[in-house]
Amino acid sequence: MLSACSIRVRGVVQGVGFRPFVYRLAQAHALAGWVLNGEEGVEIHLEGPAEGLTAFVRDLRAQPPAAASIAAVQVTDTALLGCKEFAIRESQQAGHPTVRISPDLPVCEDCLKELFDAGDRRHGYPYINCTNCGPRYTVILGLPYDRPNTTMKQWPLDEFCDREYHDPANRRFHAQPTACPACGPGYHLEAGREEPSESGSNVRRTAQLLNEGRIVAIKGLGGYHLACNARDQSAVEALRQRKYRKEKPFAIMAKDAAVARELVELSSGAGALLLSPARPIVLAPARAELPGVAPQTRELGVMLPYTPLQHLLFAEGAPSALVMTSANRSSEPIAYEDADAKERLAGIADAFLIGERPIARRVDDSVVRAGAFGPMILRRSRGYAPGAVAAFPTERPILALGADLKNSVTLVVDGQAFVSQHIGDLDHYECFRAFEETIRDLVSMYEVRWDDLLAAHDTHPQYRSAIHATELKAAQMGTVQHHRAHIASVLAERGEWERRCLGISFDGTGYGDDGSIWGGEIFAGSIKDGFERVAHLRTAVLAGGDAAATFPVQAAAGFLAQIDVPDLSVPPFNFPDRYRIASEMVCKGLRAFNTSSVGRLFDVAAALLGFTREVTFEGQAAMWLEQIACESTNTDSYPFPFADGELDFRPLLRAVIRDRLKERDTAEIARAFQRGVARGLREAAVTLCHTLDLDTVVLSGGVFQNELLLEDLKTLLAAEPLQIWINHAVPPNDGGISLGQAALAAFGRFDRVS
Ligand SMILES: [Zn+2]
Ligand SMILES: [Zn+2]
């Protein structure tokens, strides 16, 4: 007795070898029918004995291809059509596409074997890939995901590749970016006056150059890297100088996991992240001395090779630890187009290893850490973007524009929330252009109609993202307060729309309800009902507003105006004149704003401990303080009392000044400050949860990138009957804001609607 069923599979099921997998499964169970890529996922029609159909569905769920991620399998009985065999049909187009675009994948084991097999057609070919691996988001120009819609469209398949492409039993069946040395793109090396090297030897020559201490720009998946030998101090210093990157740490690419273990201490969690399909940069405690690579931090960012070219480079003898940093000058976005890269990097790179396959869009390496509460994403880009991070209970398309620093945007289509790659700081013109492009890109890829769209943006009237929002043709628009968005981002990741929680947002800067600069806010509520502010950091005056974020001593002026302080212009404090000027501004109320920012409180403590210069990247002073604190083993903490809805920073800062005057070791002071902040937060959380009858505490905002703070909180809260939730799928910094905006927008929880 024959029966028939149709199966619809949703999730990341296109471009990951799903149809050949279905084909082979149908063959194995001797079933007839067909499979095709529909716009809502993979559609299967099956005919055969009922037991065969059941077994097929069981295996489909149990053993999908490695790169696939099944969100739902829908099986419905249907009429027999009398199919005689199983076939793979061409893609269907109707309505608008809701399939998910797969993030880029690292080269797989099978392809690596072929890459290093002298007898293989693709031996040494830097663009080898198959349905289980290779580029996706960085080559896709449109949907559905087929070769004419990728940056490989200009390279027609030769007979060999074509045969594999059409053979359902082959690993490259419908592998859209497939190619071989005979028909596909290649790499070439440009090294000053040197004759361009013949193909094959250019990778060897690049490895030589790196060994000689040169800086080489190397085209990767989502942009160019600047590479040099991480163990060659003069090369590293030359790179810093030419890149105008004074102190920000460089990431390292280690030849393999064994070399990575020589460089950093890898916990089991960190090791798993290092080897995960996203192949991110993993921050972990440094073991090796690499002068100049990551000055003044105990952590090192390490990743493993993920493209065939990177594997070839190491195999050809490149140094086993390479600095691999985004190719740009300081603060510019990563270069990804060849002409632009050659122009912008002319004074930085000694040579260029240029791949011919165009990059569809700029995608940086992602940065993660295995933290006290589980994995934390600090920069969400390659390997993660544009994957869906949450399923929303809403049909309406929503576009959320994020914040101005560490910008990302979120598009919700048919209830799937797609978060873009990290875009960067919108004050930078190139980043702003990338922001506009990404919005256009996502909206057109998913064929969302502007007159259908609900848009959300930050409340800050001067944010570029907010101003841009008003130029979009969205049907409806509203603003979402920055720190409420942080809290909502954690709940949205978990699909907790109605869960009431205490939301603690410790952050650098955000526009508050009253127009002041918030950043130490505690809320109670849910995404569905909105969040009410129930407590905050005691307010201080900030001279110069957001500009004070670059000068810790400038931020210090307003906070220290509230306590008695000694002369700070002399040792041990040595505050520069900027402090005196800022103090006068505070007194006279000139360009002075109110703030409750915990990020600034950390800056003040850092200034008191010796960080009196300008910061050269966001969050630097707080990171500096955390690193110093890690050197101490003392167990005391400074008082940071919570009363009447206010965390009072005055006793905390008084203690720092007192112990500094007593010449207590700065590491011990930093440690007692850090633990004091954690204890104050614990006290506020426990008190408020008790009064408001809550059992869940959500932590989000840039300050929670501070791992030592999370470790302290974990210890301090261990005995409390409270659930502690942090971000796992999007960053706790402003990179996660767009997801939170979308979540609150989905429930109409706007501050203001236009
Ligand atoms: Zn492969
Ligand atoms: Zn070929």
mmCIF file of C-alpha atoms in Angstrom, residues 439-738:
data_model
loop_
_atom_site.group_PDB
_atom_site.id
_atom_site.type_symbol
_atom_site.label_atom_id
_atom_site.label_comp_id
_atom_site.label_asym_id
_atom_site.label_seq_id
_atom_site.Cartn_x
_atom_site.Cartn_y
_atom_site.Cartn_z
ATOM 1 C CA ILE A 439 19.552 48.327 4.831
ATOM 2 C CA ARG A 440 18.957 48.389 1.074
ATOM 3 C CA ASP A 441 20.560 44.986 0.769
ATOM 4 C CA LEU A 442 18.417 43.246 3.400
ATOM 5 C CA VAL A 443 15.165 44.939 2.438
ATOM 6 C CA SER A 444 15.584 44.105 -1.252
ATOM 7 C CA MET A 445 16.918 40.593 -0.660
ATOM 8 C CA TYR A 446 13.858 39.670 1.359
ATOM 9 C CA GLU A 447 11.626 41.696 -0.970
ATOM 10 C CA VAL A 448 10.044 43.641 1.858
ATOM 11 C CA ARG A 449 7.752 46.475 0.772
ATOM 12 C CA TRP A 450 8.480 49.826 2.347
ATOM 13 C CA ASP A 451 4.776 50.638 2.634
ATOM 14 C CA ASP A 452 4.389 47.535 4.770
ATOM 15 C CA LEU A 453 7.317 48.206 7.023
ATOM 16 C CA LEU A 454 7.437 49.213 10.669
ATOM 17 C CA ALA A 455 10.724 50.983 11.477
ATOM 18 C CA ALA A 456 12.363 51.528 14.869
ATOM 19 C CA HIS A 457 15.291 53.737 15.808
ATOM 20 C CA ASP A 458 17.041 55.215 18.844
ATOM 21 C CA THR A 459 15.543 58.138 20.769
ATOM 22 C CA HIS A 460 18.717 60.231 20.432
ATOM 23 C CA PRO A 461 17.682 63.149 18.186
ATOM 24 C CA GLN A 462 21.226 63.602 16.863
ATOM 25 C CA TYR A 463 21.981 59.981 16.064
ATOM 26 C CA ARG A 464 22.758 59.574 12.376
ATOM 27 C CA SER A 465 20.742 56.362 12.361
ATOM 28 C CA ALA A 466 17.742 58.227 13.795
ATOM 29 C CA ILE A 467 18.024 61.039 11.263
ATOM 30 C CA HIS A 468 18.365 58.517 8.457
ATOM 31 C CA ALA A 469 15.206 56.782 9.673
ATOM 32 C CA THR A 470 13.157 59.853 8.860
ATOM 33 C CA GLU A 471 14.382 59.681 5.254
ATOM 34 C CA LEU A 472 13.163 56.112 4.809
ATOM 35 C CA LYS A 473 9.742 55.477 3.374
ATOM 36 C CA ALA A 474 8.569 53.172 6.127
ATOM 37 C CA ALA A 475 4.803 52.988 6.685
ATOM 38 C CA GLN A 476 5.175 53.572 10.401
ATOM 39 C CA MET A 477 8.006 54.538 12.668
ATOM 40 C CA GLY A 478 8.815 54.877 16.340
ATOM 41 C CA THR A 479 11.679 55.432 18.754
ATOM 42 C CA VAL A 480 12.994 53.030 21.382
ATOM 43 C CA GLN A 481 15.051 54.132 24.379
ATOM 44 C CA HIS A 482 18.623 52.833 24.202
ATOM 45 C CA HIS A 483 18.849 50.925 27.489
ATOM 46 C CA ARG A 484 15.401 49.388 27.247
ATOM 47 C CA ALA A 485 16.571 48.043 23.874
ATOM 48 C CA HIS A 486 19.619 46.471 25.571
ATOM 49 C CA ILE A 487 17.398 44.614 28.051
ATOM 50 C CA ALA A 488 14.893 43.591 25.363
ATOM 51 C CA SER A 489 17.714 42.121 23.240
ATOM 52 C CA VAL A 490 18.423 39.472 25.892
ATOM 53 C CA LEU A 491 14.756 38.520 26.250
ATOM 54 C CA ALA A 492 14.200 38.466 22.468
ATOM 55 C CA GLU A 493 17.056 35.989 21.988
ATOM 56 C CA ARG A 494 15.169 33.642 24.309
ATOM 57 C CA GLY A 495 11.721 34.306 22.867
ATOM 58 C CA GLU A 496 10.609 35.576 26.310
ATOM 59 C CA TRP A 497 8.046 38.165 25.273
ATOM 60 C CA GLU A 498 5.939 38.206 28.432
ATOM 61 C CA ARG A 499 8.515 37.332 31.058
ATOM 62 C CA ARG A 500 8.736 40.025 33.734
ATOM 63 C CA CYS A 501 12.273 40.722 34.839
ATOM 64 C CA LEU A 502 14.590 43.180 36.497
ATOM 65 C CA GLY A 503 16.680 44.627 33.662
ATOM 66 C CA ILE A 504 20.047 46.102 34.590
ATOM 67 C CA SER A 505 21.664 48.132 31.838
ATOM 68 C CA PHE A 506 25.182 49.322 32.683
ATOM 69 C CA ASP A 507 26.510 51.084 29.634
ATOM 70 C CA GLY A 508 28.635 53.925 28.305
ATOM 71 C CA THR A 509 26.199 56.335 26.749
ATOM 72 C CA GLY A 510 22.567 56.476 25.717
ATOM 73 C CA TYR A 511 19.844 59.102 25.414
ATOM 74 C CA GLY A 512 17.583 58.984 28.460
ATOM 75 C CA ASP A 513 13.845 59.705 28.820
ATOM 76 C CA ASP A 514 14.690 63.120 30.305
ATOM 77 C CA GLY A 515 17.281 63.975 27.644
ATOM 78 C CA SER A 516 20.213 63.323 29.999
ATOM 79 C CA ILE A 517 22.965 60.787 29.337
ATOM 80 C CA TRP A 518 21.902 57.454 30.807
ATOM 81 C CA GLY A 519 24.023 54.371 31.330
ATOM 82 C CA GLY A 520 23.353 53.001 34.816
ATOM 83 C CA GLU A 521 19.679 52.105 34.620
ATOM 84 C CA ILE A 522 17.551 49.470 36.309
ATOM 85 C CA PHE A 523 14.154 48.614 34.854
ATOM 86 C CA ALA A 524 11.259 46.370 35.759
ATOM 87 C CA GLY A 525 8.845 44.977 33.202
ATOM 88 C CA SER A 526 8.593 42.844 30.077
ATOM 89 C CA ILE A 527 8.833 43.303 26.338
ATOM 90 C CA LYS A 528 5.063 42.984 26.051
ATOM 91 C CA ASP A 529 4.220 45.563 28.738
ATOM 92 C CA GLY A 530 7.316 47.713 28.427
ATOM 93 C CA PHE A 531 9.954 48.629 30.984
ATOM 94 C CA GLU A 532 9.656 51.119 33.798
ATOM 95 C CA ARG A 533 12.828 52.656 35.227
ATOM 96 C CA VAL A 534 12.938 51.761 38.922
ATOM 97 C CA ALA A 535 16.498 52.717 39.915
ATOM 98 C CA HIS A 536 19.713 54.192 38.564
ATOM 99 C CA LEU A 537 23.230 55.307 39.312
ATOM 100 C CA ARG A 538 23.392 58.575 41.280
ATOM 101 C CA THR A 539 23.520 61.390 38.753
ATOM 102 C CA ALA A 540 26.671 63.397 38.093
ATOM 103 C CA VAL A 541 27.427 66.291 35.793
ATOM 104 C CA LEU A 542 29.358 65.494 32.629
ATOM 105 C CA ALA A 543 31.377 68.403 31.246
ATOM 106 C CA GLY A 544 31.189 68.467 27.464
ATOM 107 C CA GLY A 545 28.591 65.667 27.297
ATOM 108 C CA ASP A 546 29.441 62.648 25.156
ATOM 109 C CA ALA A 547 32.844 64.198 24.326
ATOM 110 C CA ALA A 548 33.896 63.396 27.880
ATOM 111 C CA ALA A 549 33.983 59.734 26.863
ATOM 112 C CA THR A 550 37.394 60.313 25.248
ATOM 113 C CA PHE A 551 38.989 61.913 28.320
ATOM 114 C CA PRO A 552 38.606 60.090 31.658
ATOM 115 C CA VAL A 553 39.835 63.171 33.587
ATOM 116 C CA GLN A 554 37.119 65.256 31.931
ATOM 117 C CA ALA A 555 34.488 62.757 33.070
ATOM 118 C CA ALA A 556 36.082 62.793 36.529
ATOM 119 C CA ALA A 557 35.399 66.516 37.041
ATOM 120 C CA GLY A 558 31.641 66.158 37.505
ATOM 121 C CA PHE A 559 31.725 62.992 39.628
ATOM 122 C CA LEU A 560 34.448 64.339 41.932
ATOM 123 C CA ALA A 561 32.641 67.670 42.347
ATOM 124 C CA GLN A 562 30.297 65.788 44.695
ATOM 125 C CA ILE A 563 32.982 64.755 47.189
ATOM 126 C CA ASP A 564 35.923 66.406 48.945
ATOM 127 C CA VAL A 565 39.054 65.810 46.943
ATOM 128 C CA PRO A 566 42.721 66.684 47.485
ATOM 129 C CA ASP A 567 44.737 68.575 44.866
ATOM 130 C CA LEU A 568 44.631 66.172 41.927
ATOM 131 C CA SER A 569 47.164 68.039 39.815
ATOM 132 C CA VAL A 570 50.014 66.650 41.960
ATOM 133 C CA PRO A 571 51.233 63.076 42.623
ATOM 134 C CA PRO A 572 49.982 60.442 42.892
ATOM 135 C CA PHE A 573 47.172 61.679 40.615
ATOM 136 C CA ASN A 574 48.915 64.084 38.213
ATOM 137 C CA PHE A 575 45.709 65.126 36.484
ATOM 138 C CA PRO A 576 46.425 67.308 33.436
ATOM 139 C CA ASP A 577 45.013 70.812 33.031
ATOM 140 C CA ARG A 578 42.005 69.430 31.173
ATOM 141 C CA TYR A 579 40.626 68.374 34.577
ATOM 142 C CA ARG A 580 40.800 71.914 35.966
ATOM 143 C CA ILE A 581 39.076 73.329 32.874
ATOM 144 C CA ALA A 582 36.362 70.677 33.043
ATOM 145 C CA SER A 583 35.865 71.393 36.748
ATOM 146 C CA GLU A 584 35.282 75.060 35.922
ATOM 147 C CA MET A 585 32.745 74.071 33.289
ATOM 148 C CA VAL A 586 30.968 71.957 35.911
ATOM 149 C CA CYS A 587 30.928 74.853 38.401
ATOM 150 C CA LYS A 588 29.604 77.343 35.885
ATOM 151 C CA GLY A 589 27.226 74.856 34.309
ATOM 152 C CA LEU A 590 28.790 75.384 30.880
ATOM 153 C CA ARG A 591 28.151 72.650 28.299
ATOM 154 C CA ALA A 592 27.368 70.401 31.223
ATOM 155 C CA PHE A 593 24.905 67.515 31.065
ATOM 156 C CA ASN A 594 23.574 65.134 33.674
ATOM 157 C CA THR A 595 24.665 61.533 33.470
ATOM 158 C CA SER A 596 24.018 58.249 35.247
ATOM 159 C CA SER A 597 26.556 56.327 33.145
ATOM 160 C CA VAL A 598 28.397 53.443 34.807
ATOM 161 C CA GLY A 599 30.817 53.447 31.860
ATOM 162 C CA ARG A 600 31.901 56.951 32.886
ATOM 163 C CA LEU A 601 32.163 55.866 36.535
ATOM 164 C CA PHE A 602 34.739 53.263 35.431
ATOM 165 C CA ASP A 603 36.563 56.008 33.511
ATOM 166 C CA VAL A 604 36.728 58.138 36.664
ATOM 167 C CA ALA A 605 38.211 55.262 38.670
ATOM 168 C CA ALA A 606 40.712 54.592 35.857
ATOM 169 C CA ALA A 607 41.730 58.274 35.884
ATOM 170 C CA LEU A 608 42.303 58.152 39.647
ATOM 171 C CA LEU A 609 44.493 55.087 39.157
ATOM 172 C CA GLY A 610 46.674 56.711 36.495
ATOM 173 C CA PHE A 611 44.798 56.614 33.159
ATOM 174 C CA THR A 612 44.919 60.386 32.687
ATOM 175 C CA ARG A 613 45.503 60.485 28.905
ATOM 176 C CA GLU A 614 43.064 60.360 26.006
ATOM 177 C CA VAL A 615 41.494 56.997 25.186
ATOM 178 C CA THR A 616 42.345 55.780 21.687
ATOM 179 C CA PHE A 617 39.422 53.357 21.331
ATOM 180 C CA GLU A 618 36.011 53.037 22.967
ATOM 181 C CA GLY A 619 36.040 51.451 26.403
ATOM 182 C CA GLN A 620 39.837 51.515 26.672
ATOM 183 C CA ALA A 621 40.066 53.065 30.155
ATOM 184 C CA ALA A 622 37.595 50.562 31.639
ATOM 185 C CA MET A 623 39.458 47.677 29.970
ATOM 186 C CA TRP A 624 42.706 49.028 31.381
ATOM 187 C CA LEU A 625 41.214 49.112 34.872
ATOM 188 C CA GLU A 626 39.881 45.561 34.552
ATOM 189 C CA GLN A 627 43.281 44.269 33.421
ATOM 190 C CA ILE A 628 45.028 45.880 36.392
ATOM 191 C CA ALA A 629 42.412 44.491 38.781
ATOM 192 C CA CYS A 630 43.060 40.971 37.445
ATOM 193 C CA GLU A 631 46.601 41.158 38.812
ATOM 194 C CA SER A 632 45.392 41.373 42.397
ATOM 195 C CA THR A 633 44.139 38.603 44.672
ATOM 196 C CA ASN A 634 42.722 40.746 47.486
ATOM 197 C CA THR A 635 39.148 40.025 48.556
ATOM 198 C CA ASP A 636 37.908 43.315 49.997
ATOM 199 C CA SER A 637 35.540 45.667 48.242
ATOM 200 C CA TYR A 638 34.716 49.349 48.437
ATOM 201 C CA PRO A 639 31.217 50.432 49.499
ATOM 202 C CA PHE A 640 28.697 51.155 46.713
ATOM 203 C CA PRO A 641 25.453 51.448 48.679
ATOM 204 C CA PHE A 642 21.973 51.113 47.218
ATOM 205 C CA ALA A 643 19.122 53.076 48.778
ATOM 206 C CA ASP A 644 15.952 54.812 47.587
ATOM 207 C CA GLY A 645 16.395 53.682 43.990
ATOM 208 C CA GLU A 646 19.914 55.045 43.737
ATOM 209 C CA LEU A 647 23.371 53.484 43.626
ATOM 210 C CA ASP A 648 25.651 55.995 45.345
ATOM 211 C CA PHE A 649 29.121 56.290 43.786
ATOM 212 C CA ARG A 650 30.463 58.731 46.395
ATOM 213 C CA PRO A 651 31.683 56.199 49.015
ATOM 214 C CA LEU A 652 33.214 54.152 46.186
ATOM 215 C CA LEU A 653 35.281 57.037 44.828
ATOM 216 C CA ARG A 654 36.182 58.303 48.296
ATOM 217 C CA ALA A 655 37.674 54.896 49.083
ATOM 218 C CA VAL A 656 39.686 54.891 45.838
ATOM 219 C CA ILE A 657 41.148 58.328 46.629
ATOM 220 C CA ARG A 658 41.841 57.460 50.262
ATOM 221 C CA ASP A 659 43.735 54.258 49.402
ATOM 222 C CA ARG A 660 45.589 55.928 46.588
ATOM 223 C CA LEU A 661 46.836 58.593 48.988
ATOM 224 C CA LYS A 662 47.905 55.778 51.316
ATOM 225 C CA GLU A 663 49.925 54.418 48.391
ATOM 226 C CA ARG A 664 48.015 51.158 48.288
ATOM 227 C CA ASP A 665 48.931 49.049 45.265
ATOM 228 C CA THR A 666 46.869 50.190 42.250
ATOM 229 C CA ALA A 667 46.002 46.585 41.333
ATOM 230 C CA GLU A 668 44.459 46.109 44.782
ATOM 231 C CA ILE A 669 42.519 49.365 44.517
ATOM 232 C CA ALA A 670 41.225 48.427 41.071
ATOM 233 C CA ARG A 671 40.194 45.002 42.387
ATOM 234 C CA ALA A 672 38.343 46.460 45.374
ATOM 235 C CA PHE A 673 36.620 48.950 43.063
ATOM 236 C CA GLN A 674 35.511 46.206 40.651
ATOM 237 C CA ARG A 675 34.182 44.026 43.440
ATOM 238 C CA GLY A 676 32.492 47.057 44.981
ATOM 239 C CA VAL A 677 30.561 47.657 41.748
ATOM 240 C CA ALA A 678 29.534 43.989 41.681
ATOM 241 C CA ARG A 679 28.381 44.082 45.309
ATOM 242 C CA GLY A 680 26.390 47.258 44.739
ATOM 243 C CA LEU A 681 24.709 45.679 41.729
ATOM 244 C CA ARG A 682 23.959 42.545 43.744
ATOM 245 C CA GLU A 683 22.417 44.562 46.563
ATOM 246 C CA ALA A 684 20.242 46.529 44.137
ATOM 247 C CA ALA A 685 19.183 43.351 42.303
ATOM 248 C CA VAL A 686 18.301 41.403 45.451
ATOM 249 C CA THR A 687 16.440 44.318 47.059
ATOM 250 C CA LEU A 688 14.446 45.200 43.942
ATOM 251 C CA CYS A 689 13.604 41.594 43.028
ATOM 252 C CA HIS A 690 12.293 41.120 46.547
ATOM 253 C CA THR A 691 10.171 44.294 46.542
ATOM 254 C CA LEU A 692 8.872 43.817 43.016
ATOM 255 C CA ASP A 693 8.427 40.055 43.307
ATOM 256 C CA LEU A 694 10.745 39.156 40.413
ATOM 257 C CA ASP A 695 13.038 36.165 40.013
ATOM 258 C CA THR A 696 14.868 36.970 36.781
ATOM 259 C CA VAL A 697 17.688 39.478 36.362
ATOM 260 C CA VAL A 698 18.731 40.525 32.855
ATOM 261 C CA LEU A 699 22.151 42.133 32.361
ATOM 262 C CA SER A 700 23.021 44.008 29.175
ATOM 263 C CA GLY A 701 24.992 47.049 28.027
ATOM 264 C CA GLY A 702 28.637 47.659 27.174
ATOM 265 C CA VAL A 703 29.860 47.477 30.785
ATOM 266 C CA PHE A 704 28.990 43.768 30.858
ATOM 267 C CA GLN A 705 31.819 43.068 28.437
ATOM 268 C CA ASN A 706 33.858 43.320 31.643
ATOM 269 C CA GLU A 707 34.532 39.644 32.369
ATOM 270 C CA LEU A 708 35.818 40.245 35.884
ATOM 271 C CA LEU A 709 32.544 41.966 36.774
ATOM 272 C CA LEU A 710 30.574 38.958 35.489
ATOM 273 C CA GLU A 711 32.784 36.543 37.431
ATOM 274 C CA ASP A 712 32.249 38.538 40.630
ATOM 275 C CA LEU A 713 28.506 38.659 40.020
ATOM 276 C CA LYS A 714 28.362 34.932 39.417
ATOM 277 C CA THR A 715 30.040 34.301 42.776
ATOM 278 C CA LEU A 716 28.004 36.908 44.644
ATOM 279 C CA LEU A 717 24.656 35.811 43.235
ATOM 280 C CA ALA A 718 25.266 32.054 43.402
ATOM 281 C CA ALA A 719 23.296 31.643 46.623
ATOM 282 C CA GLU A 720 20.339 33.786 45.486
ATOM 283 C CA PRO A 721 17.213 32.177 44.010
ATOM 284 C CA LEU A 722 17.559 34.351 40.907
ATOM 285 C CA GLN A 723 17.974 33.541 37.235
ATOM 286 C CA ILE A 724 20.708 35.634 35.618
ATOM 287 C CA TRP A 725 20.379 36.152 31.872
ATOM 288 C CA ILE A 726 22.877 37.798 29.546
ATOM 289 C CA ASN A 727 23.244 38.041 25.752
ATOM 290 C CA HIS A 728 24.490 35.024 23.827
ATOM 291 C CA ALA A 729 23.371 35.537 20.220
ATOM 292 C CA VAL A 730 24.029 39.285 19.878
ATOM 293 C CA PRO A 731 26.578 41.469 21.702
ATOM 294 C CA PRO A 732 25.804 43.091 25.091
ATOM 295 C CA ASN A 733 27.323 46.271 23.612
ATOM 296 C CA ASP A 734 25.535 48.486 21.086
ATOM 297 C CA GLY A 735 25.855 45.764 18.428
ATOM 298 C CA GLY A 736 22.793 44.173 20.079
ATOM 299 C CA ILE A 737 20.632 47.309 20.182
ATOM 300 C CA SER A 738 18.840 46.715 16.866
#
